[in-house]
XYZ file of C-alpha atoms in Angstrom:
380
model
C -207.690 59.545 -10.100
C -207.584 59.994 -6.475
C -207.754 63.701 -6.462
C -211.349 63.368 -8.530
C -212.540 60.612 -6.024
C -211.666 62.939 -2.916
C -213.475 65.988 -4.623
C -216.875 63.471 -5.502
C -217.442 64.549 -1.988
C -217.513 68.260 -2.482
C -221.688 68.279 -2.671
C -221.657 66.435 1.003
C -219.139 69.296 1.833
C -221.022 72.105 0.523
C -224.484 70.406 2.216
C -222.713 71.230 5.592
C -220.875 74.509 5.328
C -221.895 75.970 1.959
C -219.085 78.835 0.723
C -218.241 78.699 4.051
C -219.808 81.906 4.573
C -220.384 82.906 8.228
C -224.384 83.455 6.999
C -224.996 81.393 4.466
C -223.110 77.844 6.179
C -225.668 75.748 7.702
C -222.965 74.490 10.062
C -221.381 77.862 11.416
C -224.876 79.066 12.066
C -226.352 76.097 14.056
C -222.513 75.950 15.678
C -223.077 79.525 17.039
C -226.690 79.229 18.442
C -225.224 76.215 20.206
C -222.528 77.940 21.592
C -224.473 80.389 23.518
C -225.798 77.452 24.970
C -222.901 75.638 25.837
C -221.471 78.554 27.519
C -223.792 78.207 29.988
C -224.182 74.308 30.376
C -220.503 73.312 29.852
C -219.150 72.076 26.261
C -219.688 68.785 24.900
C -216.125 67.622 25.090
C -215.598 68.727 28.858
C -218.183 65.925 29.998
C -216.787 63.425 27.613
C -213.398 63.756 29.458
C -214.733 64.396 32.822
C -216.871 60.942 32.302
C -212.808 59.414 32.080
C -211.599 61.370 34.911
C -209.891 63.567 32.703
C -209.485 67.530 33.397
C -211.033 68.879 30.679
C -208.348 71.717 30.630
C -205.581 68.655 29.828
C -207.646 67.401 26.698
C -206.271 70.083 24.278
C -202.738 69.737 25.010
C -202.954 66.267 24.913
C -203.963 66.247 21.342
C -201.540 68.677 20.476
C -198.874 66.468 21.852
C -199.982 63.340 20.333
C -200.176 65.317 16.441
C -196.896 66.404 17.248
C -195.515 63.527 17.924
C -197.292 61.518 14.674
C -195.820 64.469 12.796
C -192.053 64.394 13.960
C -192.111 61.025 12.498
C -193.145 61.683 9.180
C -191.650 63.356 6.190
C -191.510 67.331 6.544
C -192.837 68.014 2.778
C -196.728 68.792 2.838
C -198.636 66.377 0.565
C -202.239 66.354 -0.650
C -204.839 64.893 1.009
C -205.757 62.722 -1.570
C -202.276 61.503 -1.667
C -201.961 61.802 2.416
C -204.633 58.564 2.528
C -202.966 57.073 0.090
C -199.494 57.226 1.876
C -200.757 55.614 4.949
C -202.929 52.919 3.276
C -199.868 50.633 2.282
C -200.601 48.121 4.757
C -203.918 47.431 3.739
C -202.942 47.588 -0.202
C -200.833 44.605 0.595
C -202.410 42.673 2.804
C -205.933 42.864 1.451
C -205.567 40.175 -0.977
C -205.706 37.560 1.969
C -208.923 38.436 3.283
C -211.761 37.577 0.928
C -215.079 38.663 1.239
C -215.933 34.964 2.212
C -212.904 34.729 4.913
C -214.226 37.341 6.888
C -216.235 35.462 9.829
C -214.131 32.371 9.949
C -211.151 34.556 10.569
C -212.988 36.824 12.951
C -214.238 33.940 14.637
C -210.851 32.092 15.042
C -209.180 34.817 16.897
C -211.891 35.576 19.221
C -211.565 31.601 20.005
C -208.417 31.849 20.566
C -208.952 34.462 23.441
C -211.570 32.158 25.072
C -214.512 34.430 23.628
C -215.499 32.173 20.379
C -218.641 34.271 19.847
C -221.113 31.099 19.078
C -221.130 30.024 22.921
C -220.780 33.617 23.826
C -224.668 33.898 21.567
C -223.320 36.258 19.509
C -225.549 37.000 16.370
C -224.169 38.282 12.706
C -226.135 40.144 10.331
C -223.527 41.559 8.242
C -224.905 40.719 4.436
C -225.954 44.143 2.586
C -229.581 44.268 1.587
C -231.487 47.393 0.085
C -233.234 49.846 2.483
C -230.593 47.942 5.262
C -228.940 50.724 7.653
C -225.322 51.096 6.070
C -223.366 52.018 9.387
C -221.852 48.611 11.025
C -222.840 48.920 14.801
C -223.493 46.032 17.863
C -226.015 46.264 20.292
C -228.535 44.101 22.034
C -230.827 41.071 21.823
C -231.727 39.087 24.646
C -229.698 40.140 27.894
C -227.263 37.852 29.738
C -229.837 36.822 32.893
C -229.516 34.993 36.196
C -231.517 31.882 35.960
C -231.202 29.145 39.105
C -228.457 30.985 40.127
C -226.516 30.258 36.679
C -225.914 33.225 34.250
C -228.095 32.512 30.981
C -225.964 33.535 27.617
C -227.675 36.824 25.891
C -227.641 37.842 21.745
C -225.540 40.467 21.105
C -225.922 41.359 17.502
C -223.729 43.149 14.870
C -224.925 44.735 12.397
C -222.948 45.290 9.106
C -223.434 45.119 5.404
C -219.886 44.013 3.440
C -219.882 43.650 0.014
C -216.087 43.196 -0.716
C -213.185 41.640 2.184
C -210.027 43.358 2.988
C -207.915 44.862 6.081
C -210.571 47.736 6.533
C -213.619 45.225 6.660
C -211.944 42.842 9.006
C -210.822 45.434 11.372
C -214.301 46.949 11.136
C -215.746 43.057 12.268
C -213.233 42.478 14.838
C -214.147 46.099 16.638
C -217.782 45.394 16.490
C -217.548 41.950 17.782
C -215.396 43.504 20.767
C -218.728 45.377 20.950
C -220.401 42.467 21.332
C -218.386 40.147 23.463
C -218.673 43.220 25.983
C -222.077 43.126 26.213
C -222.066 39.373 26.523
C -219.722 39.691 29.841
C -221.632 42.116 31.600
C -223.079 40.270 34.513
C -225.426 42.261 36.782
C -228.648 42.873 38.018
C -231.236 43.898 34.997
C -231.372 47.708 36.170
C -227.619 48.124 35.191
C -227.409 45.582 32.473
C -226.775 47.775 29.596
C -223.695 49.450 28.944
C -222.568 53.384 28.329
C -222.945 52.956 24.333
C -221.238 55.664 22.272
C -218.502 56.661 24.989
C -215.286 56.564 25.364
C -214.600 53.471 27.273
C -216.792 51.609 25.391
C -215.227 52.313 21.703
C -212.209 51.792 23.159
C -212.408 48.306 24.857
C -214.015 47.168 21.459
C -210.521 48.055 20.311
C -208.360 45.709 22.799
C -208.505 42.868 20.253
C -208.767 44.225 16.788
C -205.402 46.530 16.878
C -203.604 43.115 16.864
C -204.374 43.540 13.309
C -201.812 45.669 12.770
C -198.881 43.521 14.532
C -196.725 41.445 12.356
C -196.766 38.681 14.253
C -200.235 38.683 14.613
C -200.955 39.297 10.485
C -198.408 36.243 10.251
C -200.341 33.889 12.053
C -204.073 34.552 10.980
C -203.079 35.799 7.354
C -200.244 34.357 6.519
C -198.005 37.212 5.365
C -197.199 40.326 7.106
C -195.554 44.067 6.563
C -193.188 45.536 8.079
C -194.089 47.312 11.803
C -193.252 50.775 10.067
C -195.797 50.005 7.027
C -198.727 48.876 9.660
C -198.068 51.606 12.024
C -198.582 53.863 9.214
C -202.414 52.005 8.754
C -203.037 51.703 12.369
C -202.314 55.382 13.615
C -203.124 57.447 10.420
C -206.885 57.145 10.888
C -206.822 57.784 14.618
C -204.305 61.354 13.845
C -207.540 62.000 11.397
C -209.811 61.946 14.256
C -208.071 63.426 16.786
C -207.494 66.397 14.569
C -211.192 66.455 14.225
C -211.556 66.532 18.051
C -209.062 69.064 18.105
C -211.214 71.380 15.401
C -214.424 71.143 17.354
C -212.752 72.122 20.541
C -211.092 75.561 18.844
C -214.220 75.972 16.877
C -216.649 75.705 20.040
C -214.545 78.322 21.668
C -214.475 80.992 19.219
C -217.381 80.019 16.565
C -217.066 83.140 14.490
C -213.546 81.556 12.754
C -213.881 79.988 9.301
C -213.983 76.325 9.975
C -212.003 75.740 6.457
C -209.047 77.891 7.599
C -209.279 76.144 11.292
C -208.765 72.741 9.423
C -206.634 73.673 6.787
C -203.662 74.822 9.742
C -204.247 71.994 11.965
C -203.868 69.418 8.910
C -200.750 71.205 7.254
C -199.382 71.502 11.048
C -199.850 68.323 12.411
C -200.736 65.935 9.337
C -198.516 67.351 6.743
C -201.043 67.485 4.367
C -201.402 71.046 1.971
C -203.768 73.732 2.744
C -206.673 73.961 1.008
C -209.041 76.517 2.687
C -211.240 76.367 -0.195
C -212.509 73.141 0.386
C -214.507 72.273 3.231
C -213.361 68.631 3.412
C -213.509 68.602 6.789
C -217.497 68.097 6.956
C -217.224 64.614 5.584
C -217.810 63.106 8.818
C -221.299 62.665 9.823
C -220.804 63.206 14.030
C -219.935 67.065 13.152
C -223.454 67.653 12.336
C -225.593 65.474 14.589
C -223.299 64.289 17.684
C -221.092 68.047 18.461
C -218.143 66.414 20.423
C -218.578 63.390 19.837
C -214.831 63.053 18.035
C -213.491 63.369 21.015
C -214.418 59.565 22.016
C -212.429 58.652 19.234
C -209.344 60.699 20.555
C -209.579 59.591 23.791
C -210.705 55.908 22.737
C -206.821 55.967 20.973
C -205.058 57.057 24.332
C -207.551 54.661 26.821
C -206.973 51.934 24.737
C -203.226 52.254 24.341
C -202.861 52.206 28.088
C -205.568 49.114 28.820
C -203.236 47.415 26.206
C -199.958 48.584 28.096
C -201.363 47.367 31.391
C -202.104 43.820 29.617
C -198.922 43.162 28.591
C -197.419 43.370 31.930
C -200.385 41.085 33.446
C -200.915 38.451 30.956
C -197.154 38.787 28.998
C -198.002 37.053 25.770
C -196.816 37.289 22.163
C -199.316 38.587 19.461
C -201.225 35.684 17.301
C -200.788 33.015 20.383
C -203.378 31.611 22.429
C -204.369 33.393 25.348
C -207.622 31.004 26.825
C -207.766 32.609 29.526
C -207.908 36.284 28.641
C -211.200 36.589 28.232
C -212.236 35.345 31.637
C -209.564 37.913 33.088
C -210.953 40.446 31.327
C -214.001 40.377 31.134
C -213.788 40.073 35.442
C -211.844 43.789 35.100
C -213.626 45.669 32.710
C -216.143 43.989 31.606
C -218.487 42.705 33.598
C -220.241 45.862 35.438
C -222.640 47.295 32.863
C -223.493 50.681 34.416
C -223.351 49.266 38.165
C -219.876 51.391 38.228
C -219.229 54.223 36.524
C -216.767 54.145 33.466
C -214.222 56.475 35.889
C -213.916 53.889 38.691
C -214.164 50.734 36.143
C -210.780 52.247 34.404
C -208.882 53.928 37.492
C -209.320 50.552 38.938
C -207.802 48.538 36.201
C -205.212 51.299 35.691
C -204.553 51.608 39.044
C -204.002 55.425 38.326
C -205.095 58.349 35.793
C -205.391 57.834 32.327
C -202.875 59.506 30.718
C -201.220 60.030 26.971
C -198.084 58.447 27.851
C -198.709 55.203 25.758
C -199.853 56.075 22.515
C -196.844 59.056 22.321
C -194.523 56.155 23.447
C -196.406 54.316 20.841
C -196.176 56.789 17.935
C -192.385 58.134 19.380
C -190.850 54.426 19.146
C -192.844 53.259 16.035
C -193.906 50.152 17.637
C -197.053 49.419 19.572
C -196.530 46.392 20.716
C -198.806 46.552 23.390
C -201.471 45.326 21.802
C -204.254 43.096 24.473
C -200.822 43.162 26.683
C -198.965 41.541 24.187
């Protein structure tokens, strides 16, 4: 049953690369006229990590390191991919059950109050009931600004945007990273030219993430669900989507260099390398994410969203040292003061070398994904 599921997709695959023939894929063709143009103006993932402060000669190697390290800790026999998502889904098998559809925002909602950022005072907006014709992709962005007003800041409207039709792990992760969307944009305080923020980047998908990978700490599942697994089980949940995307980040980089290669036998050695999961360069289930096609590079936010993220949440802990699922009123505030608050009035480079107080680096997540615990979830 899972194995026909995954193949359902094979029309969206073949809609992207076809046979996989270098003149008949839609993909490989458009890849190669781009590529004469990129090797001219720079490639799409060298700004990405430049806009971090990241060479963009260290980017490969640090995604080889980090699937090497997911892949040391798994078991060495090569399973299917159907079976692959299946294996790392465990966590949200079990703990689904306690998050009904109708659970969602109250939850949400409770552990954002917690933080000091209940999103009602905050004027954050929910649209998140499907509707026909209704854009199916769950995003944030902005209503009415945050303004200066007799020298008091005036709340904005952030919005989020979803459409859920059933509850679970997946849909309340999904809510808690768009409503760290959305209590960003209600913290930025700064004149109106700069009061926007650098949507779709790195930093910002990250910092959406500082609350909602609590979700996968015991503790934290304990408290706000009432039942947990163990930290091997959620790890499993937590990191197995994010080795998915940085191995997609990793294709795009080898296939911008050398676009001639088949893209199916690119992905099929990276995933039986690093992912464990069995070749199958007949299949071009790699195009089943939409970025490939319209946003070339874009991946990469996603790879380096997992390593920025892991080392905001490392510096947390050691500033503001506590547990997972207690209250922290004050963490907003603090936050929102250090990464927050600026909009585009610094750029994303000096906002995070600032709160780092150095480089970013890959150090967390492999100390993350070599010890089997990240604990340091919003410095917790």
């Amino acid at each position: 049953r899972r194995r026909r599921l995954f193949l359902a997709l094979d029309p969206v695959w073949r809609s992207v690369n076809a046979d996989d023939g270098g003149s008949t894929s839609p993909w490989r063709l458009v890849l190669q006229l781009r590529a004469e143009q990129w090797r001219a103006t720079g490639y799409p993932h060298e700004s990405r990590a430049a806009a971090l402060g990241v060479s963009a000669d260290s980017v490969e190697v640090w995604l080889e390191r980090i699937l090497a390290a997911w892949r040391s800790s798994q078991p060495e026999e090569l399973v299917e991919p159907w079976d692959w998502y299946h294996q790392n889904g465990e966590a949200a098998r079990r703990l689904s059950r306690l998050v009904p559809l109708d659970s969602l925002l109250a939850i949400n909602r409770a552990v954002f109050a917690s933080l000091g950022a209940d999103p009602d005072p905050i004027g954050v907006e929910y649209d998140i009931e499907p509707r026909a014709g209704k854009y199916p992709v769950a995003y944030s962005t902005f209503g009415a600004r945050t303004r200066m007003t007799g020298g008091q800041w005036v709340p904005g409207e952030p919005w989020v945007f979803a459409s859920y039709r059933v509850g679970g792990i997946g849909s309340l992760g999904e809510l808690l990273h768009e409503t760290g969307h959305a209590i960003h944009i209600g913290a930025i305080r700064t004149r109106p030219a700069f009061n926007t923020w650098p949507d779709s980047d790195t930093f910002t998908e990250a910092v959406a993430d500082l609350v909602s990978q609590d979700l996968y700490q015991p503790a934290w599942q304990q408290r706000w669900l009432g039942d947990s697994v163990s930290r091997a089980v959620a790890l499993r949940d937590q990191y197995g989507s994010v080795m998915l995307d940085v191995a997609w980040a990793l294709f795009e980089i080898r296939m911008f260099r050398a676009p001639e290669q088949s893209p199916n036998e690119v992905w099929a050695e990276i995933t039986a390398r690093y992912l464990g999961i069995e070749p199958h360069p007949e299949w071009s289930w790699w195009a089943q994410r939409g970025q490939l096609v319209e946003s070339p590079g874009y991946m990469l936010n996603y790879a380096l969203g997992a390593i920025l993220v892991a080392q905001l949440r490392n510096q947390l802990r050691a500033a503001r040292p506590v547990g997972p699922g207690v209250d922290d009123p004050g963490w907003y505030a603090w936050v929102s003061d250090r990464l927050y608050r600026f909009g585009l009035e610094r750029p994303t480079a000096e906002v995070v070398a600032g709160f780092l107080g150095g480089p970013v680096s890959p150090n967390a997540i492999l100390a993350d994904l070599k010890s089997g615990s990240s604990g340091p979830a919003r410095g917790h």
